Amino acid sequence: MVSTGSSRRTFIAGTAAAAAAGGALPAGLAAAPAAAATGAGTGSAPNGRRVAVLGGGVAGLTAAHELAERGYAVTVYERRALGGKARSMDVPGSARGGRRPLPAEHGFRFIPGIYHNLPDTMRRIPFPGNANGVWDNLVAPREMMFARAAGREDLRAPIPWPEHSPAELTPEELRRALTGILQSLVRLPLHETAYFVNRVLVFLTSCDERRDQVWEHTPWWDFVRAAQMSGEYQRILAVGITRNIVATKAEEASTRTVGTLGEAFVFNLLGRGADGPPDRILNLPTNEAWIDPWEAHLRTLGVQFKIGWTVREVQYGNGRVSGVAVLDPAGARQTVTADHYVSALPVEHARRTWGAALRAADPMLGRCDKLETDWMTGIQFYLTERAPLVHGHLNCIDSAWSLTAIQQAEHWPARDFPADYGDGTAVDCLSVDISEWDKPGILYGKTAKQCTREEVAREVWAQLKASLNDTGKTLLSDSALHSWFLDPGVDGLGTPNPTNEDELLIHPTGTFHNRPSAGTRIPNFFLSGDYVAVDIDLATMEGANASARAAVNSLLDRDGSQASRCTVQPLYRAPEVESAKRHDLWRYRLGLRNAFDLG
């Protein structure tokens, strides 16, 4: 995107300054939140129909994009900044000598090849010099790593793309491929590898009814028989997969959700049904590579943005949404009116805006109260030396706080990091996601929520070093730490009531049956967000994008529009496996186990 983030809006952010006490970190940094953003505009469209989109994250921007292309007058109301959890932001006070501020984010971007709807949107967002728009800003890391602690050797694995040749997906070929992948990535006893592969085959060949009715109510921990296996098996294949990828505890996570994503990644690794490599990231900070160009393109389509406007209540009367109560940037209460309304807020914020009358009009809205969210938040460490870690993502599989990370600067070839950002001395950004906020750490013996912001930074740094510096090599050095930045959406750390404005939908058993559809019983009200039921059963940017497309299609149907419907592409389904699923449907209806299920 055109890099205008700091000049056009002020992101909610914190500072990363102040010296660390006790010498555990060099020149440590404390973050202090500050705010806000502004914007304005109303408009008309050729068809005369107006739509209010509530929320400017990936779901809201996708809905605005699809509607504007179909002739609707769209206004997006966003409380903070466009992009939601996907956006990048500036580290306040970090710029020196005419450089850009250091780039920060809620968490690192990950856009795997299993996504199809989001990449389609990215191809339709112009970017200077790119034939395929911002999609051409995606790059593929070459490898991944499981970083082990306590002196255990780290496990590195290349990502086999694009040389990989798809093989015929017979059960035996799947068994062979899965066994090879596991033996490359993890070192487990052969009988445990064989058992896990068998469980994967059970899921791959399970019919939709068995998935929806049985595996949705079976925790992943139980499905893979983790309690009967070694600690290594439990740590990697039970806890590691669920906490670091799905951000849900293995003892609670729905097997349907974990298995659906695992199935998609297996097919991606085997070269089937993929938009691209299994691991892709952006080649610039997110706002430069994607969000700012998206905003600019939507403005050319006539979309209006009201930044700094907070949605308070979706008002209901006479069988329809009659308006939306909002607070403008000055704090004054106003009422927004339109022909149609798309709620694109995260579920924990959206359901607060649904009053009793609206909920009574569609009981599906009430079921959303049962959806659960948890913390998964990022912290960035800026380094004055490139650390020789891995050319891609690393998973600190033994870390107390379930850390995953990536060094970003080597994947940003279009920018010279030290020349363009900060004070010119930071040469890399190690972006880390913290998935576990409720278990004690190794430095203070406190949970992340109980720690202050500075303690969180020290603790994460200590856990990274425990995973990476434990085999005789110093990969992360205190002397190389320039500064850090913790997502400002997290507040009140170290107090009895910590808060997080950007929680993540999690997927304990039964979640699938409480997810709403994009169309509601209210004729002019639609839902868009990663909590809405779509084919990718996980809180992702792909889910947000697909749900927005579904919401727009429902709106077009209600409006009697002749415009083309949005394509909503499901996850890839291998034809060879579909025949096994049909066989399993017959077995399921007879009350029999899956043919591969050995118990």
Coordinates of C-alpha atoms in Angstrom, one line a residue:
M1 CA 0.0 0.0 0.0
V2 CA 0.9 3.6 -0.2
S3 CA 2.7 4.3 3.0
T4 CA 0.6 7.1 4.4
G5 CA -0.4 5.5 7.7
S6 CA 1.1 8.0 10.1
S7 CA 0.2 11.1 8.1
R8 CA -3.5 10.1 7.6
R9 CA -4.5 8.7 10.9
T10 CA -3.2 8.2 14.4
F11 CA -3.3 4.6 15.5
I12 CA -4.0 3.6 19.1
A13 CA -0.5 2.6 20.2
G14 CA 1.9 2.6 23.0
T15 CA 5.5 3.8 23.4
A16 CA 8.5 1.6 23.7
A17 CA 11.0 3.6 25.7
A18 CA 12.4 3.6 29.3
A19 CA 15.3 1.6 30.7
A20 CA 14.7 -1.9 32.0
A21 CA 15.4 -2.5 35.7
G22 CA 17.6 -5.2 37.0
G23 CA 19.6 -5.8 33.9
A24 CA 17.5 -8.7 32.7
L25 CA 17.0 -6.8 29.4
P26 CA 19.0 -4.0 27.9
A27 CA 17.3 -0.7 27.2
G28 CA 13.9 -2.1 27.8
L29 CA 10.8 -0.3 26.9
A30 CA 7.5 0.4 28.4
A31 CA 4.4 0.9 26.4
A32 CA 1.8 3.6 27.1
P33 CA -1.5 3.7 25.2
A34 CA -2.7 6.8 23.4
A35 CA -5.4 7.2 20.9
A36 CA -7.4 8.0 18.2
A37 CA -8.5 8.5 14.6
T38 CA -10.9 10.6 12.5
G39 CA -12.7 10.3 9.3
A40 CA -16.0 11.3 7.6
G41 CA -18.3 11.1 4.7
T42 CA -21.7 10.1 3.3
G43 CA -22.6 9.3 -0.3
S44 CA -25.1 8.1 -2.8
A45 CA -25.0 5.4 -5.4
P46 CA -26.5 4.7 -8.8
N47 CA -29.0 2.3 -7.4
G48 CA -29.9 4.7 -4.6
R49 CA -29.5 2.0 -1.9
R50 CA -27.4 2.9 1.2
V51 CA -25.6 0.4 3.4
A52 CA -24.0 1.1 6.8
V53 CA -21.1 -1.3 7.6
L54 CA -20.4 -1.4 11.3
G55 CA -16.7 -2.1 11.7
G56 CA -13.7 -1.6 9.5
G57 CA -11.7 -4.8 10.0
V58 CA -11.2 -7.4 7.3
A59 CA -14.9 -8.4 7.4
G60 CA -16.1 -4.8 7.1
L61 CA -13.7 -3.8 4.4
T62 CA -14.6 -6.9 2.4
A63 CA -18.3 -6.2 2.7
A64 CA -17.8 -2.6 1.6
H65 CA -15.6 -3.7 -1.3
E66 CA -18.2 -6.2 -2.6
L67 CA -21.2 -3.9 -2.1
A68 CA -19.5 -0.9 -3.7
E69 CA -18.6 -2.9 -6.8
R70 CA -22.3 -3.7 -7.1
G71 CA -23.5 -0.1 -7.0
Y72 CA -24.4 0.4 -3.3
A73 CA -23.5 3.6 -1.4
V74 CA -21.5 2.3 1.6
T75 CA -20.4 4.1 4.7
V76 CA -18.0 2.2 7.1
Y77 CA -18.1 3.1 10.8
E78 CA -14.9 2.2 12.7
R79 CA -14.1 3.0 16.3
R80 CA -10.2 2.9 16.0
A81 CA -8.4 2.3 12.7
L82 CA -9.1 0.4 9.5
G83 CA -7.8 -3.2 9.3
G84 CA -8.9 -4.3 12.8
K85 CA -6.7 -7.0 14.2
A86 CA -4.9 -7.3 10.8
R87 CA -3.6 -3.8 10.8
S88 CA -0.1 -2.7 11.5
M89 CA 0.6 0.5 13.5
D90 CA 3.4 2.9 14.2
V91 CA 5.4 2.8 17.4
P92 CA 4.9 6.3 18.7
G93 CA 8.1 8.4 19.1
S94 CA 10.3 5.9 17.4
A95 CA 11.1 7.8 14.2
R96 CA 14.3 9.7 13.8
G97 CA 16.0 11.6 11.0
G98 CA 13.0 11.6 8.6
R99 CA 12.5 7.9 8.8
R100 CA 9.2 6.1 9.3
P101 CA 8.2 5.0 12.8
L102 CA 9.0 1.4 13.6
P103 CA 6.2 -0.9 12.4
A104 CA 4.2 -2.8 15.0
E105 CA 1.1 -5.0 14.9
H106 CA -1.5 -7.0 16.9
G107 CA 0.2 -10.2 15.7
F108 CA 2.1 -11.3 12.7
R109 CA 0.2 -12.0 9.4
F110 CA -0.1 -15.5 8.1
I111 CA -1.9 -16.1 4.8
P112 CA -1.5 -19.8 3.9
G113 CA -2.2 -21.4 0.6
I114 CA -5.5 -23.0 1.9
Y115 CA -7.1 -19.5 1.7
H116 CA -8.9 -18.7 -1.5
N117 CA -11.5 -16.0 -0.8
L118 CA -9.1 -13.5 0.8
P119 CA -6.4 -13.9 -1.9
D120 CA -9.2 -13.2 -4.5
T121 CA -9.9 -9.9 -2.8
M122 CA -6.2 -9.1 -2.6
R123 CA -5.8 -9.6 -6.3
R124 CA -8.5 -6.9 -6.8
I125 CA -6.7 -4.3 -4.8
P126 CA -4.4 -2.3 -7.1
F127 CA -0.7 -1.9 -6.0
P128 CA 1.8 0.1 -8.1
G129 CA 4.0 -2.2 -10.2
N130 CA 2.0 -5.4 -9.3
A131 CA 0.1 -7.3 -12.0
N132 CA -2.0 -9.1 -9.3
G133 CA -2.5 -6.2 -6.9
V134 CA -1.5 -6.6 -3.3
W135 CA -1.6 -10.4 -3.7
D136 CA 1.8 -10.0 -5.3
N137 CA 3.1 -8.7 -2.0
L138 CA 2.8 -12.2 -0.6
V139 CA 6.1 -14.1 -0.1
A140 CA 6.8 -17.7 1.0
P141 CA 9.2 -18.4 3.8
R142 CA 11.5 -21.3 3.0
E143 CA 11.4 -23.3 6.2
M144 CA 9.9 -23.6 9.7
M145 CA 11.2 -24.6 13.1
F146 CA 10.0 -26.2 16.3
A147 CA 12.3 -24.6 18.9
R148 CA 12.8 -26.9 21.9
A149 CA 13.9 -26.0 25.4
A150 CA 16.0 -27.8 28.0
G151 CA 18.9 -28.6 25.7
R152 CA 16.8 -30.5 23.1
E153 CA 17.8 -30.0 19.5
D154 CA 15.6 -27.6 17.5
L155 CA 13.7 -29.3 14.7
R156 CA 14.0 -27.5 11.3
A157 CA 12.1 -28.5 8.2
P158 CA 12.0 -27.1 4.7
I159 CA 8.6 -26.2 3.3
P160 CA 8.2 -28.2 0.0
W161 CA 7.0 -25.7 -2.5
P162 CA 6.9 -25.2 -5.5
E163 CA 8.8 -28.3 -6.5
H164 CA 6.3 -30.6 -4.8
S165 CA 4.4 -32.9 -7.2
P166 CA 0.9 -33.9 -6.2
A167 CA 0.5 -37.6 -5.7
E168 CA -2.6 -39.8 -6.0
L169 CA -4.5 -39.5 -2.7
T170 CA -5.1 -43.1 -1.9
P171 CA -5.3 -44.0 1.8
E172 CA -1.9 -45.7 1.5
E173 CA -0.3 -42.6 -0.2
L174 CA -1.8 -40.4 2.5
R175 CA -0.5 -42.6 5.2
R176 CA 3.0 -42.6 3.6
A177 CA 3.0 -38.8 3.1
L178 CA 1.7 -38.1 6.6
T179 CA 4.3 -40.4 8.2
G180 CA 7.1 -38.7 6.2
I181 CA 5.9 -35.2 7.2
L182 CA 5.7 -36.2 10.9
Q183 CA 9.0 -37.9 11.0
S184 CA 10.6 -34.8 9.4
L185 CA 9.0 -32.4 11.8
V186 CA 8.9 -34.3 15.1
R187 CA 10.8 -37.2 16.7
L188 CA 8.3 -39.5 18.2
P189 CA 8.3 -43.2 18.9
L190 CA 7.3 -45.0 15.6
H191 CA 4.2 -46.5 17.2
E192 CA 3.0 -43.1 18.3
T193 CA 3.6 -41.7 14.9
A194 CA 1.7 -44.6 13.3
Y195 CA -1.2 -44.1 15.7
F196 CA -1.5 -40.4 15.1
V197 CA -1.4 -40.9 11.3
N198 CA -4.3 -43.4 11.8
R199 CA -6.3 -40.8 13.7
V200 CA -5.7 -38.3 10.9
L201 CA -6.9 -40.9 8.4
V202 CA -10.0 -41.5 10.5
F203 CA -10.8 -37.8 10.3
L204 CA -10.0 -37.4 6.6
T205 CA -12.4 -40.2 5.7
S206 CA -15.2 -39.2 8.1
C207 CA -18.4 -38.0 6.5
D208 CA -19.8 -34.5 7.3
E209 CA -22.5 -35.9 9.6
R210 CA -19.9 -37.7 11.7
R211 CA -17.8 -34.6 11.8
D212 CA -20.7 -32.4 12.8
Q213 CA -22.4 -34.7 15.3
V214 CA -19.5 -36.7 16.8
W215 CA -16.2 -35.0 16.2
E216 CA -17.6 -31.5 17.0
H217 CA -18.4 -32.8 20.5
T218 CA -15.1 -34.7 20.9
P219 CA -12.1 -32.8 22.4
W220 CA -8.9 -33.1 20.3
W221 CA -7.1 -34.4 23.4
D222 CA -9.5 -37.4 23.5
F223 CA -9.6 -37.9 19.8
V224 CA -5.8 -38.4 19.5
R225 CA -5.7 -40.4 22.8
A226 CA -3.2 -38.0 24.2
A227 CA -3.6 -39.1 27.8
Q228 CA -2.2 -42.6 26.8
M229 CA 0.8 -41.2 25.0
S230 CA 4.3 -39.8 25.8
G231 CA 4.9 -36.3 27.0
E232 CA 6.5 -35.5 23.6
Y233 CA 3.3 -36.6 21.8
Q234 CA 1.1 -34.6 24.1
R235 CA 3.3 -31.5 23.8
I236 CA 3.6 -31.5 20.0
L237 CA 0.5 -33.2 18.6
A238 CA -2.1 -32.4 21.2
V239 CA -1.1 -29.1 23.0
G240 CA 1.1 -27.7 20.3
I241 CA -1.3 -28.0 17.4
T242 CA -4.3 -26.6 19.3
R243 CA -2.7 -23.9 21.3
N244 CA -0.4 -22.4 18.7
I245 CA -2.6 -22.8 15.6
V246 CA -6.2 -22.9 16.8
A247 CA -5.5 -20.9 20.1
T248 CA -7.6 -23.3 22.1
K249 CA -6.7 -25.8 24.9
A250 CA -6.4 -29.3 23.6
E251 CA -8.6 -30.7 26.4
E252 CA -11.4 -28.4 25.1
A253 CA -10.8 -27.9 21.4
S254 CA -13.4 -29.3 19.0
T255 CA -11.9 -32.2 16.9
R256 CA -14.0 -30.9 14.0
T257 CA -12.3 -27.6 14.0
V258 CA -8.7 -28.9 14.6
G259 CA -9.2 -31.7 12.0
T260 CA -10.7 -29.4 9.3
L261 CA -7.7 -27.1 9.4
G262 CA -5.3 -30.0 9.6
E263 CA -6.9 -31.6 6.6
A264 CA -6.6 -28.4 4.6
F265 CA -2.9 -28.0 5.5
V266 CA -2.2 -31.7 4.6
F267 CA -3.8 -31.2 1.1
N268 CA -1.8 -27.9 0.8
L269 CA 1.5 -29.7 1.6
L270 CA 0.6 -32.3 -0.9
G271 CA 0.0 -29.7 -3.6
R272 CA -3.7 -30.1 -3.8
G273 CA -6.3 -27.3 -4.1
A274 CA -4.0 -24.6 -3.0
D275 CA -3.8 -20.9 -3.9
G276 CA -0.1 -21.0 -3.1
P277 CA 2.5 -22.3 -0.7
P278 CA 1.5 -23.5 2.8
D279 CA 3.2 -20.5 4.5
R280 CA 2.9 -17.0 3.1
I281 CA 3.5 -13.6 4.7
L282 CA 3.5 -10.0 3.4
N283 CA 6.7 -8.4 2.1
L284 CA 6.0 -5.1 4.0
P285 CA 4.3 -4.0 7.2
T286 CA 0.6 -4.9 6.8
N287 CA -0.7 -1.3 6.3
E288 CA 1.9 -0.6 3.6
A289 CA 1.4 -3.9 1.8
W290 CA -2.4 -4.2 2.0
I291 CA -4.6 -2.0 4.3
D292 CA -3.7 1.4 3.0
P293 CA -4.0 0.5 -0.7
W294 CA -7.3 -1.2 0.1
E295 CA -8.7 2.0 1.7
A296 CA -7.5 4.0 -1.2
H297 CA -9.1 1.7 -3.7
L298 CA -12.4 1.6 -1.8
R299 CA -12.5 5.4 -1.8
T300 CA -12.2 5.4 -5.6
L301 CA -15.3 3.1 -5.5
G302 CA -17.2 5.7 -3.5
V303 CA -16.9 4.1 0.0
Q304 CA -17.1 6.6 2.8
F305 CA -15.3 6.1 6.1
K306 CA -16.2 7.4 9.5
I307 CA -13.2 6.7 11.8
G308 CA -13.6 7.3 15.5
W309 CA -17.3 6.5 15.5
T310 CA -18.4 3.9 18.1
V311 CA -21.4 1.7 17.6
R312 CA -23.6 1.6 20.7
E313 CA -26.9 -0.1 19.7
V314 CA -28.5 -1.6 16.7
Q315 CA -32.1 -0.3 17.0
Y316 CA -35.1 -2.4 16.1
G317 CA -38.6 -1.4 15.2
N318 CA -41.5 -2.4 13.0
G319 CA -39.8 -5.6 12.0
R320 CA -36.6 -4.0 10.8
V321 CA -33.4 -2.3 12.0
S322 CA -34.5 1.3 12.2
G323 CA -31.1 2.8 12.9
V324 CA -27.9 2.5 14.8
A325 CA -27.0 4.6 17.8
V326 CA -23.4 5.7 17.6
L327 CA -21.0 8.1 19.3
D328 CA -19.2 10.4 17.0
P329 CA -15.5 11.4 17.6
A330 CA -16.6 14.2 19.9
G331 CA -18.6 11.7 22.1
A332 CA -22.0 13.1 20.9
R333 CA -24.7 10.5 20.4
Q334 CA -26.1 10.2 16.9
T335 CA -28.4 7.9 14.9
V336 CA -27.2 6.3 11.6
T337 CA -29.8 5.4 9.1
A338 CA -29.5 3.3 5.9
D339 CA -31.5 0.8 3.9
H340 CA -29.4 -2.1 5.0
Y341 CA -26.9 -2.7 7.9
V342 CA -24.0 -5.1 8.0
S343 CA -22.6 -5.8 11.5
A344 CA -18.9 -6.5 11.0
L345 CA -17.8 -6.1 14.6
P346 CA -15.9 -8.9 16.4
V347 CA -18.5 -11.1 18.2
E348 CA -17.5 -9.9 21.7
H349 CA -18.2 -6.3 20.7
A350 CA -21.1 -7.0 18.3
R351 CA -23.3 -8.8 20.8
R352 CA -23.2 -5.9 23.2
T353 CA -25.0 -3.8 20.5
W354 CA -27.9 -6.2 20.1
G355 CA -30.8 -5.2 22.4
A356 CA -33.6 -7.4 23.6
A357 CA -36.0 -6.5 20.8
L358 CA -33.4 -7.4 18.1
R359 CA -32.5 -10.7 19.8
A360 CA -36.2 -11.6 20.1
A361 CA -36.6 -11.1 16.4
D362 CA -33.9 -13.7 15.7
P363 CA -33.0 -16.2 18.5
M364 CA -29.8 -17.0 16.6
L365 CA -28.3 -13.8 17.9
G366 CA -28.8 -15.0 21.5
R367 CA -26.8 -18.2 20.8
C368 CA -23.8 -16.0 20.0
D369 CA -23.6 -15.4 23.8
K370 CA -22.3 -18.9 24.1
L371 CA -19.3 -18.2 21.8
E372 CA -16.1 -18.0 23.7
T373 CA -13.1 -15.7 23.2
D374 CA -9.6 -15.8 24.6
W375 CA -6.3 -13.8 24.4
M376 CA -3.8 -14.3 21.6
T377 CA -1.8 -11.1 21.4
G378 CA 1.5 -10.0 19.8
I379 CA 4.7 -8.4 21.0
Q380 CA 7.5 -7.1 18.8
F381 CA 11.2 -7.1 19.7
Y382 CA 13.4 -4.8 17.5
L383 CA 17.0 -6.0 17.2
T384 CA 20.2 -4.2 16.3
E385 CA 21.7 -7.5 14.9
R386 CA 20.1 -10.1 12.7
A387 CA 19.7 -13.3 14.8
P388 CA 20.5 -16.6 13.0
L389 CA 17.2 -18.3 13.8
V390 CA 15.2 -19.7 10.9
H391 CA 14.0 -18.4 7.5
G392 CA 10.4 -18.6 8.5
H393 CA 8.1 -19.2 11.4
L394 CA 9.3 -20.8 14.6
N395 CA 7.2 -22.5 17.2
C396 CA 8.5 -22.5 20.7
I397 CA 6.8 -25.7 21.5
D398 CA 8.0 -26.0 25.1
S399 CA 7.4 -22.4 26.1
A400 CA 5.1 -21.7 29.0
W401 CA 3.2 -19.1 27.1
S402 CA 2.9 -21.0 23.8
L403 CA 5.0 -18.6 21.8
T404 CA 5.2 -18.5 18.0
A405 CA 7.4 -16.0 16.1
I406 CA 8.9 -14.8 12.8
Q407 CA 11.8 -12.5 11.9
Q408 CA 10.2 -10.0 9.5
A409 CA 12.9 -7.9 8.0
E410 CA 14.4 -10.5 5.7
H411 CA 10.9 -11.0 4.2
W412 CA 10.5 -7.2 3.5
P413 CA 12.9 -7.0 0.4
A414 CA 11.2 -3.8 -0.8
R415 CA 12.4 -1.8 2.2
D416 CA 15.8 -1.4 3.8
F417 CA 14.7 -1.8 7.4
P418 CA 17.4 0.2 9.2
A419 CA 17.5 3.0 6.5
D420 CA 13.7 3.5 6.4
Y421 CA 12.4 2.9 10.0
G422 CA 13.1 4.0 13.5
D423 CA 16.4 5.6 14.4
G424 CA 18.4 3.6 11.9
T425 CA 19.9 1.2 14.3
A426 CA 17.2 -1.5 14.4
V427 CA 17.8 -4.0 11.6
D428 CA 15.1 -6.6 12.4
C429 CA 11.7 -7.1 14.0
L430 CA 11.1 -10.4 15.8
S431 CA 7.3 -10.6 15.9
V432 CA 6.0 -12.9 18.6
D433 CA 2.4 -14.1 19.3
I434 CA 1.6 -15.0 22.9
S435 CA -1.1 -17.7 22.9
E436 CA -1.2 -18.7 26.6
W437 CA -2.0 -15.9 29.1
D438 CA -3.2 -17.9 32.1
K439 CA -0.2 -20.1 32.9
P440 CA 2.8 -19.1 35.1
G441 CA 6.0 -18.1 33.3
I442 CA 9.6 -19.1 34.0
L443 CA 10.9 -15.7 35.2
Y444 CA 8.4 -14.4 37.7
G445 CA 6.1 -17.4 38.2
K446 CA 3.1 -15.3 37.2
T447 CA 0.7 -15.5 34.4
A448 CA 0.9 -13.0 31.6
K449 CA -2.2 -11.3 32.8
Q450 CA -0.7 -10.9 36.3
C451 CA 2.5 -9.3 34.9
T452 CA 3.0 -5.7 34.1
R453 CA 3.8 -4.8 30.5
E454 CA 7.5 -4.6 31.2
E455 CA 7.3 -8.0 33.0
V456 CA 5.5 -9.5 30.0
A457 CA 8.3 -8.3 27.7
R458 CA 11.0 -9.6 30.0
E459 CA 9.2 -13.0 30.4
V460 CA 8.7 -13.5 26.7
W461 CA 12.3 -12.6 26.0
A462 CA 13.4 -15.1 28.7
Q463 CA 11.2 -17.8 27.2
L464 CA 12.5 -17.2 23.7
K465 CA 16.1 -17.5 25.0
A466 CA 15.2 -20.7 26.9
S467 CA 14.0 -22.2 23.6
L468 CA 16.7 -20.9 21.3
N469 CA 19.9 -20.5 23.4
D470 CA 19.8 -23.9 25.1
T471 CA 22.1 -26.0 23.0
G472 CA 25.4 -24.1 23.4
K473 CA 24.8 -21.4 20.9
T474 CA 23.6 -17.8 21.7
L475 CA 21.1 -17.1 19.0
L476 CA 19.4 -14.3 20.9
S477 CA 21.6 -11.8 22.7
D478 CA 20.5 -9.2 25.2
S479 CA 23.0 -6.8 23.7
A480 CA 21.1 -6.9 20.4
L481 CA 17.7 -5.9 21.9
H482 CA 16.9 -2.4 20.8
S483 CA 13.3 -2.0 22.0
W484 CA 9.9 -3.8 22.2
F485 CA 6.3 -3.0 21.6
L486 CA 3.3 -4.8 23.1
D487 CA -0.2 -4.5 21.5
P488 CA -1.9 -1.5 23.1
G489 CA -5.3 -3.3 23.0
V490 CA -4.1 -5.1 26.1
D491 CA -4.6 -2.9 29.2
G492 CA -4.5 -3.2 33.0
L493 CA -1.8 -5.8 33.0
G494 CA -0.6 -6.5 36.6
T495 CA -4.0 -5.3 38.0
P496 CA -6.9 -7.5 39.2
N497 CA -8.9 -6.6 36.0
P498 CA -6.7 -6.8 32.9
T499 CA -8.6 -6.2 29.6
N500 CA -8.0 -7.0 25.9
E501 CA -9.9 -5.2 23.2
D502 CA -8.9 -7.7 20.6
E503 CA -9.7 -11.2 21.8
L504 CA -9.8 -14.2 19.5
L505 CA -12.8 -16.5 19.0
I506 CA -11.8 -20.0 20.3
H507 CA -13.3 -23.3 19.4
P508 CA -14.2 -25.6 22.4
T509 CA -16.5 -28.5 21.6
G510 CA -20.0 -27.4 20.5
T511 CA -18.9 -24.0 19.1
F512 CA -19.9 -25.0 15.5
H513 CA -23.6 -25.3 16.5
N514 CA -23.7 -21.8 18.0
R515 CA -22.2 -19.9 15.1
P516 CA -24.7 -17.8 13.2
S517 CA -25.4 -17.5 9.5
A518 CA -24.6 -14.3 7.6
G519 CA -28.3 -13.6 6.9
T520 CA -30.6 -13.0 9.9
R521 CA -34.4 -13.1 10.2
I522 CA -34.3 -9.3 10.3
P523 CA -34.7 -8.4 6.6
N524 CA -32.2 -5.5 6.5
F525 CA -29.6 -6.8 9.0
F526 CA -26.6 -9.1 8.2
L527 CA -23.7 -10.5 10.0
S528 CA -20.1 -10.5 8.9
G529 CA -17.1 -11.6 10.9
D530 CA -14.9 -14.6 11.7
Y531 CA -17.5 -16.0 14.1
V532 CA -20.1 -16.4 11.4
A533 CA -20.5 -20.0 10.1
V534 CA -18.5 -20.5 6.9
D535 CA -16.6 -23.4 5.5
I536 CA -13.3 -22.6 7.2
D537 CA -14.3 -23.5 10.7
L538 CA -11.8 -21.2 12.4
A539 CA -11.4 -17.5 13.4
T540 CA -9.3 -16.3 10.5
M541 CA -9.0 -13.5 8.0
E542 CA -10.3 -16.0 5.5
G543 CA -13.3 -16.6 7.6
A544 CA -13.9 -12.9 8.0
N545 CA -13.6 -12.4 4.2
A546 CA -15.9 -15.4 3.3
S547 CA -18.5 -14.3 5.8
A548 CA -18.6 -10.9 4.3
R549 CA -19.2 -12.3 0.9
A550 CA -22.0 -14.5 2.3
A551 CA -23.6 -11.4 4.0
V552 CA -23.5 -9.4 0.7
N553 CA -25.1 -12.3 -1.1
S554 CA -27.9 -12.5 1.5
L555 CA -28.4 -8.7 1.2
L556 CA -28.6 -8.9 -2.6
D557 CA -31.2 -11.7 -2.3
R558 CA -33.3 -9.6 0.1
D559 CA -33.0 -6.6 -2.1
G560 CA -34.0 -8.4 -5.2
S561 CA -30.8 -7.2 -6.9
Q562 CA -29.8 -8.4 -10.3
A563 CA -26.1 -7.9 -9.5
S564 CA -23.8 -10.9 -9.7
R565 CA -23.4 -12.8 -6.5
C566 CA -20.0 -13.0 -4.7
T567 CA -18.1 -16.2 -5.1
V568 CA -17.6 -18.0 -1.8
Q569 CA -15.1 -20.7 -2.3
P570 CA -15.1 -23.6 0.2
L571 CA -12.0 -25.5 1.4
Y572 CA -10.6 -28.0 -1.0
R573 CA -12.2 -31.4 -1.0
A574 CA -10.1 -34.2 -2.6
P575 CA -12.3 -36.3 -5.0
E576 CA -10.5 -39.5 -4.0
V577 CA -11.3 -38.9 -0.3
E578 CA -14.9 -38.0 -1.1
S579 CA -15.6 -41.6 -2.1
A580 CA -14.3 -42.7 1.4
K581 CA -16.6 -40.2 3.0
R582 CA -19.6 -41.5 1.2
H583 CA -18.7 -45.0 2.4
D584 CA -18.4 -43.6 5.9
L585 CA -21.9 -42.0 5.7
W586 CA -23.3 -45.4 5.2
R587 CA -21.4 -46.8 8.2
Y588 CA -22.4 -43.8 10.3
R589 CA -26.1 -44.2 9.6
L590 CA -25.7 -47.9 10.6
G591 CA -24.1 -46.9 13.9
L592 CA -20.7 -48.2 12.9
R593 CA -17.2 -46.7 13.4
N594 CA -15.2 -45.2 10.6
A595 CA -13.5 -48.0 8.7
F596 CA -10.0 -46.8 9.8
D597 CA -11.1 -46.3 13.4
L598 CA -9.2 -48.9 15.5
G599 CA -10.2 -47.4 18.8

